[in-house]
mmCIF file of C-alpha atoms in Angstrom:
data_model
loop_
_atom_site.group_PDB
_atom_site.id
_atom_site.type_symbol
_atom_site.label_atom_id
_atom_site.label_comp_id
_atom_site.label_asym_id
_atom_site.label_seq_id
_atom_site.Cartn_x
_atom_site.Cartn_y
_atom_site.Cartn_z
ATOM 1 C CA MET F 282 -0.190 0.053 -0.072
ATOM 2 C CA ARG F 283 1.244 3.495 -0.864
ATOM 3 C CA SER F 284 1.874 5.818 1.692
ATOM 4 C CA PRO F 285 -0.279 9.114 1.370
ATOM 5 C CA THR F 286 3.053 11.128 0.626
ATOM 6 C CA ALA F 287 3.748 8.790 -2.285
ATOM 7 C CA VAL F 288 0.510 9.219 -3.641
ATOM 8 C CA ALA F 289 0.402 13.028 -3.195
ATOM 9 C CA ALA F 290 3.888 13.017 -5.159
ATOM 10 C CA VAL F 291 2.620 10.845 -7.915
ATOM 11 C CA LEU F 292 -0.695 13.218 -8.403
ATOM 12 C CA LEU F 293 1.611 16.295 -8.340
ATOM 13 C CA VAL F 294 4.000 15.025 -10.743
ATOM 14 C CA GLY F 295 1.144 14.246 -13.041
ATOM 15 C CA LEU F 296 -0.524 17.235 -12.687
ATOM 16 C CA THR F 297 2.732 19.459 -12.750
ATOM 17 C CA GLY F 298 3.283 17.867 -16.067
ATOM 18 C CA CYS F 299 0.139 19.183 -17.686
ATOM 19 C CA ALA F 300 -0.047 22.617 -15.867
ATOM 20 C CA THR F 301 -1.052 25.487 -17.812
ATOM 21 C CA GLY F 302 -0.180 29.270 -17.346
ATOM 22 C CA PRO F 303 2.777 31.777 -18.406
ATOM 23 C CA SER F 304 6.219 30.213 -19.088
ATOM 24 C CA LEU F 305 8.826 31.460 -16.661
ATOM 25 C CA GLU F 306 10.387 33.167 -19.473
ATOM 26 C CA ASN F 307 7.269 35.374 -19.635
ATOM 27 C CA ARG F 308 7.152 36.066 -15.921
ATOM 28 C CA GLY F 309 9.779 38.545 -15.723
ATOM 29 C CA ALA F 310 7.291 41.211 -14.345
ATOM 30 C CA VAL F 311 4.521 39.886 -12.455
ATOM 31 C CA THR F 312 1.733 42.110 -13.178
ATOM 32 C CA ALA F 313 -1.408 40.323 -12.369
ATOM 33 C CA PRO F 314 -3.274 41.163 -9.305
ATOM 34 C CA PRO F 315 -2.822 39.166 -6.155
ATOM 35 C CA GLY F 316 -5.427 36.521 -5.915
ATOM 36 C CA ASP F 317 -7.796 35.726 -3.056
ATOM 37 C CA SER F 318 -9.022 31.962 -3.360
ATOM 38 C CA ARG F 319 -11.274 30.788 -0.472
ATOM 39 C CA HIS F 320 -10.135 27.242 -0.867
ATOM 40 C CA LEU F 321 -6.451 26.891 -0.164
ATOM 41 C CA THR F 322 -3.886 23.853 -0.267
ATOM 42 C CA VAL F 323 -1.389 23.854 2.365
ATOM 43 C CA GLY F 324 1.633 21.952 1.725
ATOM 44 C CA SER F 325 4.008 20.065 4.203
ATOM 45 C CA ALA F 326 7.550 18.723 3.352
ATOM 46 C CA GLY F 327 6.792 15.699 5.562
ATOM 47 C CA PHE F 328 8.933 16.365 8.335
ATOM 48 C CA THR F 329 7.714 17.022 11.936
ATOM 49 C CA GLU F 330 8.482 20.875 12.012
ATOM 50 C CA SER F 331 6.939 21.568 8.611
ATOM 51 C CA ASP F 332 3.935 19.269 9.378
ATOM 52 C CA LEU F 333 3.499 21.525 12.430
ATOM 53 C CA LEU F 334 3.903 24.933 10.482
ATOM 54 C CA ALA F 335 1.602 23.577 7.711
ATOM 55 C CA GLN F 336 -1.093 22.632 10.358
ATOM 56 C CA MET F 337 -0.609 26.045 12.053
ATOM 57 C CA TYR F 338 -1.057 27.745 8.527
ATOM 58 C CA ALA F 339 -4.193 25.813 7.765
ATOM 59 C CA GLN F 340 -5.896 26.547 11.322
ATOM 60 C CA LEU F 341 -5.084 30.443 10.978
ATOM 61 C CA LEU F 342 -6.479 30.317 7.329
ATOM 62 C CA ASN F 343 -9.368 28.606 8.760
ATOM 63 C CA GLN F 344 -10.064 31.043 11.386
ATOM 64 C CA ALA F 345 -9.659 33.912 8.787
ATOM 65 C CA GLY F 346 -12.463 32.388 6.670
ATOM 66 C CA TYR F 347 -10.907 30.094 4.302
ATOM 67 C CA ARG F 348 -11.285 26.557 3.733
ATOM 68 C CA THR F 349 -8.054 24.621 3.657
ATOM 69 C CA SER F 350 -6.623 21.161 2.636
ATOM 70 C CA LEU F 351 -3.482 19.805 3.565
ATOM 71 C CA ILE F 352 -0.954 17.847 1.324
ATOM 72 C CA THR F 353 2.390 16.271 2.054
ATOM 73 C CA VAL F 354 5.144 16.294 -0.623
ATOM 74 C CA ALA F 355 8.689 15.447 0.969
ATOM 75 C CA ASN F 356 10.561 16.382 -2.196
ATOM 76 C CA ARG F 357 11.175 20.250 -2.705
ATOM 77 C CA GLU F 358 11.533 19.278 -6.657
ATOM 78 C CA ILE F 359 8.018 18.260 -6.797
ATOM 79 C CA TYR F 360 6.235 20.752 -4.322
ATOM 80 C CA GLU F 361 7.767 23.933 -5.649
ATOM 81 C CA PRO F 362 6.776 23.328 -9.099
ATOM 82 C CA ALA F 363 3.326 22.748 -7.737
ATOM 83 C CA LEU F 364 3.507 25.632 -5.692
ATOM 84 C CA GLU F 365 4.208 27.795 -9.073
ATOM 85 C CA SER F 366 1.362 26.371 -10.915
ATOM 86 C CA GLY F 367 -1.239 26.592 -8.037
ATOM 87 C CA GLN F 368 -1.922 23.034 -7.070
ATOM 88 C CA ILE F 369 -0.241 24.154 -3.649
ATOM 89 C CA ASP F 370 -1.047 27.475 -2.352
ATOM 90 C CA ALA F 371 1.036 28.138 0.523
ATOM 91 C CA VAL F 372 3.941 26.123 2.367
ATOM 92 C CA PRO F 373 6.318 26.910 5.310
ATOM 93 C CA GLU F 374 9.889 27.535 3.854
ATOM 94 C CA TYR F 375 13.344 28.615 5.468
ATOM 95 C CA ALA F 376 14.718 31.826 3.864
ATOM 96 C CA ALA F 377 18.429 31.018 3.185
ATOM 97 C CA THR F 378 17.792 27.408 2.119
ATOM 98 C CA PHE F 379 15.025 28.342 -0.417
ATOM 99 C CA ALA F 380 16.811 31.303 -1.542
ATOM 100 C CA ASP F 381 19.882 29.120 -2.531
ATOM 101 C CA TRP F 382 17.452 26.451 -4.052
ATOM 102 C CA LEU F 383 15.679 28.947 -6.481
ATOM 103 C CA ASN F 384 19.129 30.279 -7.280
ATOM 104 C CA ALA F 385 20.484 26.983 -8.276
ATOM 105 C CA LYS F 386 17.574 26.086 -10.200
ATOM 106 C CA ALA F 387 17.553 29.564 -11.915
ATOM 107 C CA ASN F 388 21.196 29.852 -12.473
ATOM 108 C CA GLY F 389 22.780 26.155 -12.283
ATOM 109 C CA PRO F 390 24.024 24.199 -9.288
ATOM 110 C CA ASP F 391 27.453 25.970 -9.330
ATOM 111 C CA ALA F 392 25.790 29.369 -8.885
ATOM 112 C CA PRO F 393 27.416 31.301 -5.864
ATOM 113 C CA PRO F 394 25.064 31.064 -2.942
ATOM 114 C CA VAL F 395 22.596 34.017 -2.116
ATOM 115 C CA GLY F 396 21.572 33.052 1.216
ATOM 116 C CA SER F 397 23.761 34.544 4.048
ATOM 117 C CA PRO F 398 23.509 35.103 7.809
ATOM 118 C CA ASP F 399 22.403 38.626 6.676
ATOM 119 C CA LEU F 400 18.316 38.261 6.803
ATOM 120 C CA ASP F 401 17.561 41.433 4.872
ATOM 121 C CA ALA F 402 20.135 40.545 2.109
ATOM 122 C CA THR F 403 18.810 37.120 2.011
ATOM 123 C CA MET F 404 15.077 38.022 2.014
ATOM 124 C CA LYS F 405 15.954 40.402 -0.867
ATOM 125 C CA ALA F 406 17.499 37.835 -2.791
ATOM 126 C CA LEU F 407 14.645 35.253 -2.161
ATOM 127 C CA ARG F 408 12.210 37.539 -3.057
ATOM 128 C CA ARG F 409 13.881 38.634 -6.267
ATOM 129 C CA LEU F 410 14.017 35.203 -7.331
ATOM 130 C CA ALA F 411 10.470 33.913 -6.236
ATOM 131 C CA ALA F 412 8.651 36.803 -7.981
ATOM 132 C CA PRO F 413 9.230 35.783 -11.639
ATOM 133 C CA ARG F 414 7.928 32.363 -10.799
ATOM 134 C CA GLY F 415 4.567 33.862 -9.416
ATOM 135 C CA LEU F 416 5.608 33.245 -5.868
ATOM 136 C CA THR F 417 5.262 35.755 -2.997
ATOM 137 C CA VAL F 418 7.463 35.323 0.036
ATOM 138 C CA LEU F 419 5.665 36.758 3.180
ATOM 139 C CA ASP F 420 7.626 38.348 6.006
ATOM 140 C CA PRO F 421 9.722 36.204 8.474
ATOM 141 C CA GLY F 422 9.061 36.058 12.227
ATOM 142 C CA ARG F 423 11.377 35.389 15.020
ATOM 143 C CA ALA F 424 11.455 31.447 14.657
ATOM 144 C CA VAL F 425 14.685 30.273 12.904
ATOM 145 C CA ASP F 426 15.765 26.709 12.169
ATOM 146 C CA GLN F 427 19.478 26.837 11.339
ATOM 147 C CA ASN F 428 22.623 24.721 11.979
ATOM 148 C CA ALA F 429 23.733 24.476 15.420
ATOM 149 C CA PHE F 430 26.708 23.153 17.494
ATOM 150 C CA ALA F 431 26.004 21.283 20.784
ATOM 151 C CA VAL F 432 28.245 20.033 23.578
ATOM 152 C CA THR F 433 27.523 18.363 27.032
ATOM 153 C CA ALA F 434 26.167 20.462 29.709
ATOM 154 C CA ALA F 435 29.237 19.215 31.906
ATOM 155 C CA TYR F 436 31.714 20.266 29.416
ATOM 156 C CA ALA F 437 30.181 23.573 28.965
ATOM 157 C CA ARG F 438 30.265 24.204 32.843
ATOM 158 C CA ALA F 439 33.690 22.896 33.231
ATOM 159 C CA HIS F 440 35.075 24.962 30.495
ATOM 160 C CA ARG F 441 32.817 28.010 31.135
ATOM 161 C CA LEU F 442 31.672 27.831 27.602
ATOM 162 C CA ARG F 443 28.334 29.519 26.362
ATOM 163 C CA THR F 444 29.156 30.581 22.862
ATOM 164 C CA LEU F 445 31.533 29.274 20.111
ATOM 165 C CA SER F 446 33.780 32.357 20.658
ATOM 166 C CA ASP F 447 34.304 31.000 24.091
ATOM 167 C CA LEU F 448 35.256 27.492 22.863
ATOM 168 C CA GLY F 449 37.562 28.896 20.292
ATOM 169 C CA ALA F 450 39.288 31.166 22.940
ATOM 170 C CA SER F 451 39.508 28.110 25.230
ATOM 171 C CA GLY F 452 42.262 26.352 22.834
ATOM 172 C CA LEU F 453 40.350 23.057 23.401
ATOM 173 C CA LYS F 454 41.075 20.384 21.000
ATOM 174 C CA VAL F 455 37.405 19.026 19.563
ATOM 175 C CA ARG F 456 36.380 16.228 17.698
ATOM 176 C CA LEU F 457 33.293 17.226 15.975
ATOM 177 C CA ALA F 458 30.305 14.541 15.050
ATOM 178 C CA ALA F 459 28.595 15.818 11.806
ATOM 179 C CA GLY F 460 28.036 14.732 8.485
ATOM 180 C CA ASP F 461 30.822 13.818 6.184
ATOM 181 C CA GLU F 462 30.295 16.984 4.105
ATOM 182 C CA CYS F 463 31.024 19.276 7.229
ATOM 183 C CA VAL F 464 34.750 19.072 6.124
ATOM 184 C CA ARG F 465 34.313 21.455 3.285
ATOM 185 C CA ARG F 466 30.942 23.244 4.003
ATOM 186 C CA PRO F 467 31.804 26.769 5.144
ATOM 187 C CA TYR F 468 29.149 26.911 7.736
ATOM 188 C CA CYS F 469 30.791 23.805 9.493
ATOM 189 C CA GLU F 470 34.531 22.684 9.922
ATOM 190 C CA PRO F 471 36.175 25.263 7.538
ATOM 191 C CA GLY F 472 33.856 28.258 9.157
ATOM 192 C CA LEU F 473 34.419 26.977 12.839
ATOM 193 C CA LYS F 474 38.329 27.329 12.254
ATOM 194 C CA LYS F 475 38.138 30.688 10.285
ATOM 195 C CA VAL F 476 35.340 32.337 12.163
ATOM 196 C CA TYR F 477 35.923 31.235 15.641
ATOM 197 C CA GLY F 478 39.468 29.626 15.767
ATOM 198 C CA ILE F 479 38.161 26.473 17.145
ATOM 199 C CA ASP F 480 40.629 23.657 16.833
ATOM 200 C CA ILE F 481 38.908 20.926 15.102
ATOM 201 C CA THR F 482 41.063 17.869 15.033
ATOM 202 C CA GLY F 483 38.603 15.644 13.021
ATOM 203 C CA VAL F 484 34.941 14.972 11.896
ATOM 204 C CA ASP F 485 33.304 12.104 13.203
ATOM 205 C CA PRO F 486 30.688 11.327 10.190
ATOM 206 C CA LYS F 487 27.778 10.320 12.248
ATOM 207 C CA GLY F 488 25.332 12.789 10.648
ATOM 208 C CA VAL F 489 23.446 15.815 11.561
ATOM 209 C CA GLY F 490 21.745 15.669 14.697
ATOM 210 C CA THR F 491 21.339 12.045 14.755
ATOM 211 C CA THR F 492 21.106 9.785 17.920
ATOM 212 C CA GLN F 493 24.463 8.110 17.002
ATOM 213 C CA ALA F 494 26.161 11.773 17.170
ATOM 214 C CA LYS F 495 24.474 12.622 20.509
ATOM 215 C CA ARG F 496 25.643 9.265 22.173
ATOM 216 C CA ALA F 497 29.067 9.923 20.879
ATOM 217 C CA VAL F 498 29.266 13.322 22.363
ATOM 218 C CA GLN F 499 27.337 12.226 25.512
ATOM 219 C CA ALA F 500 30.036 9.496 25.986
ATOM 220 C CA GLY F 501 32.878 11.851 25.452
ATOM 221 C CA GLN F 502 33.992 9.929 22.075
ATOM 222 C CA ASP F 503 33.364 13.646 20.452
ATOM 223 C CA GLN F 504 33.222 16.850 21.823
ATOM 224 C CA MET F 505 30.606 18.384 19.822
ATOM 225 C CA LEU F 506 28.084 17.758 17.477
ATOM 226 C CA LEU F 507 26.349 19.744 14.465
ATOM 227 C CA THR F 508 22.301 19.806 14.961
ATOM 228 C CA THR F 509 19.673 22.310 14.427
ATOM 229 C CA THR F 510 18.440 25.206 16.801
ATOM 230 C CA THR F 511 15.189 23.318 16.839
ATOM 231 C CA ASP F 512 16.450 20.110 18.035
ATOM 232 C CA ALA F 513 13.819 18.876 20.478
ATOM 233 C CA THR F 514 15.878 16.083 22.088
ATOM 234 C CA LEU F 515 19.112 17.529 23.377
ATOM 235 C CA GLY F 516 18.151 17.897 27.109
ATOM 236 C CA GLN F 517 17.641 13.941 26.766
ATOM 237 C CA PHE F 518 21.202 13.551 26.153
ATOM 238 C CA GLY F 519 22.628 16.165 28.478
ATOM 239 C CA LEU F 520 23.456 18.580 25.661
ATOM 240 C CA VAL F 521 23.384 22.222 25.353
ATOM 241 C CA LEU F 522 23.790 24.574 22.282
ATOM 242 C CA LEU F 523 26.662 27.025 21.965
ATOM 243 C CA ALA F 524 25.501 30.518 20.624
ATOM 244 C CA ASP F 525 26.514 31.353 17.234
ATOM 245 C CA ASP F 526 27.718 34.751 18.409
ATOM 246 C CA LYS F 527 29.698 35.892 15.201
ATOM 247 C CA HIS F 528 26.638 34.681 13.094
ATOM 248 C CA LEU F 529 28.241 31.906 10.940
ATOM 249 C CA GLN F 530 25.306 30.294 10.105
ATOM 250 C CA ASN F 531 22.850 31.307 7.423
ATOM 251 C CA ALA F 532 19.489 33.302 8.031
ATOM 252 C CA ASP F 533 17.343 30.317 7.799
ATOM 253 C CA TYR F 534 14.149 31.947 9.185
ATOM 254 C CA VAL F 535 10.617 30.296 8.683
ATOM 255 C CA VAL F 536 8.712 32.310 5.924
ATOM 256 C CA PRO F 537 5.607 31.217 4.386
ATOM 257 C CA VAL F 538 5.676 31.385 0.767
ATOM 258 C CA VAL F 539 2.255 31.389 -1.467
ATOM 259 C CA ASN F 540 1.133 31.312 -5.098
ATOM 260 C CA ARG F 541 0.626 35.130 -5.834
ATOM 261 C CA ALA F 542 -2.128 34.234 -8.277
ATOM 262 C CA ARG F 543 -4.387 32.391 -5.614
ATOM 263 C CA ALA F 544 -3.179 33.386 -2.343
ATOM 264 C CA GLY F 545 -1.457 36.738 -2.460
ATOM 265 C CA ALA F 546 -4.200 38.869 -0.994
ATOM 266 C CA GLU F 547 -4.202 40.639 2.098
ATOM 267 C CA GLY F 548 -6.421 38.093 3.735
ATOM 268 C CA VAL F 549 -3.680 35.415 3.600
ATOM 269 C CA THR F 550 -0.946 37.752 4.426
ATOM 270 C CA LYS F 551 -2.760 38.831 7.463
ATOM 271 C CA ALA F 552 -3.681 35.475 8.775
ATOM 272 C CA LEU F 553 -0.384 34.016 8.341
ATOM 273 C CA GLY F 554 1.597 37.129 9.617
ATOM 274 C CA LYS F 555 -0.096 36.651 13.034
ATOM 275 C CA LEU F 556 2.264 33.860 13.814
ATOM 276 C CA ASN F 557 5.225 36.078 13.288
ATOM 277 C CA ASP F 558 4.134 37.924 16.600
ATOM 278 C CA VAL F 559 4.258 34.885 18.797
ATOM 279 C CA LEU F 560 6.383 32.067 17.299
ATOM 280 C CA THR F 561 9.871 31.699 18.685
ATOM 281 C CA THR F 562 12.732 29.288 17.764
ATOM 282 C CA ALA F 563 12.208 27.685 21.523
ATOM 283 C CA ASP F 564 8.363 27.339 20.511
ATOM 284 C CA LEU F 565 9.203 25.296 17.590
ATOM 285 C CA ALA F 566 11.509 23.052 19.524
ATOM 286 C CA ALA F 567 9.134 22.528 22.118
ATOM 287 C CA MET F 568 6.404 21.303 19.909
ATOM 288 C CA ASN F 569 8.706 19.102 18.006
ATOM 289 C CA GLN F 570 9.461 17.385 21.300
ATOM 290 C CA GLN F 571 5.750 16.970 21.977
ATOM 291 C CA VAL F 572 5.354 15.310 18.484
ATOM 292 C CA ASP F 573 8.551 13.308 18.345
ATOM 293 C CA GLY F 574 9.011 12.669 22.085
ATOM 294 C CA TRP F 575 5.392 12.422 23.435
ATOM 295 C CA ARG F 576 3.812 11.043 20.174
ATOM 296 C CA ARG F 577 1.079 13.737 20.065
ATOM 297 C CA LEU F 578 -0.502 14.464 16.857
ATOM 298 C CA ALA F 579 0.920 17.428 14.916
ATOM 299 C CA GLN F 580 -2.586 18.983 14.382
ATOM 300 C CA ASP F 581 -3.314 18.644 18.351
ATOM 301 C CA VAL F 582 -0.008 20.273 19.122
ATOM 302 C CA ALA F 583 -0.682 23.220 16.638
ATOM 303 C CA ARG F 584 -4.252 23.747 17.684
ATOM 304 C CA THR F 585 -3.217 23.888 21.597
ATOM 305 C CA TYR F 586 -0.541 26.464 20.581
ATOM 306 C CA LEU F 587 -2.545 28.748 18.777
ATOM 307 C CA ARG F 588 -5.339 28.555 21.412
ATOM 308 C CA ASP F 589 -2.766 29.134 23.962
ATOM 309 C CA LYS F 590 -1.665 32.354 22.133
ATOM 310 C CA GLY F 591 -5.300 33.604 21.444
ATOM 311 C CA LEU F 592 -4.760 33.225 17.527
ATOM 312 C CA VAL F 593 -7.764 30.430 17.282
ATOM 313 C CA LYS F 594 -10.908 29.867 19.188
#
């Protein structure tokens, strides 16, 4: 039996192949007025955080008088064209990552990255790339899911570490648990050495934020691991994040992206913008933990959060 995600992907592939509308070459200037369809499809990328954000988007839109459907498509190569064609009307995205993805799509895989630690510059580049595709990128809020580095709380206390700068100044030798690409990615080993002066003695290829990586640091086999700012399980392993005080990581703030022709009107912008006033990185991490650790449904966690914040009834 196929999973719902697989079925959704197959349907979108078929529909995308026969989608109509202006070609990208003719969309240099988007002149059509923003649309306001009353039935909107909200997409999720199929991991816990994306499911939570999609649920919150749908519930906020319902509160504002829209009818919504949700669809899960884990592959950006499928859901982004579906967003362009209007089969999906809104998705949660991450500013720097999506900017670089659209840039590679427009200018080739070797194009210099446009995402950066500078949120304003990243948003400017993202909107420039999205607009010709009929997409509108709404304002980011405070929540950010970006790469982060964690050590054990005991290690941080013993060496008085709160930031990555502290670790660099300490002169400690650090073996890093991360993905094998860390040795060449500017935000990882090269950046830690260049920006922070951290003495990385080697990269243990255990993946990004995996249980295996966390256990290696917990056991002292490695001293630090690469994870994300919304990792919900760090506390279970006695781990804490060190602050990226010199802003090595890109500005991967959560941003809603909508199809302008169907969901670009003020009603959608206002409804989704309400989340910007309340949602924090810590909130996202706590909700991820409720789903991944406590086995609660994303829909229920999202509803409880929005009710507690007074955003839905």
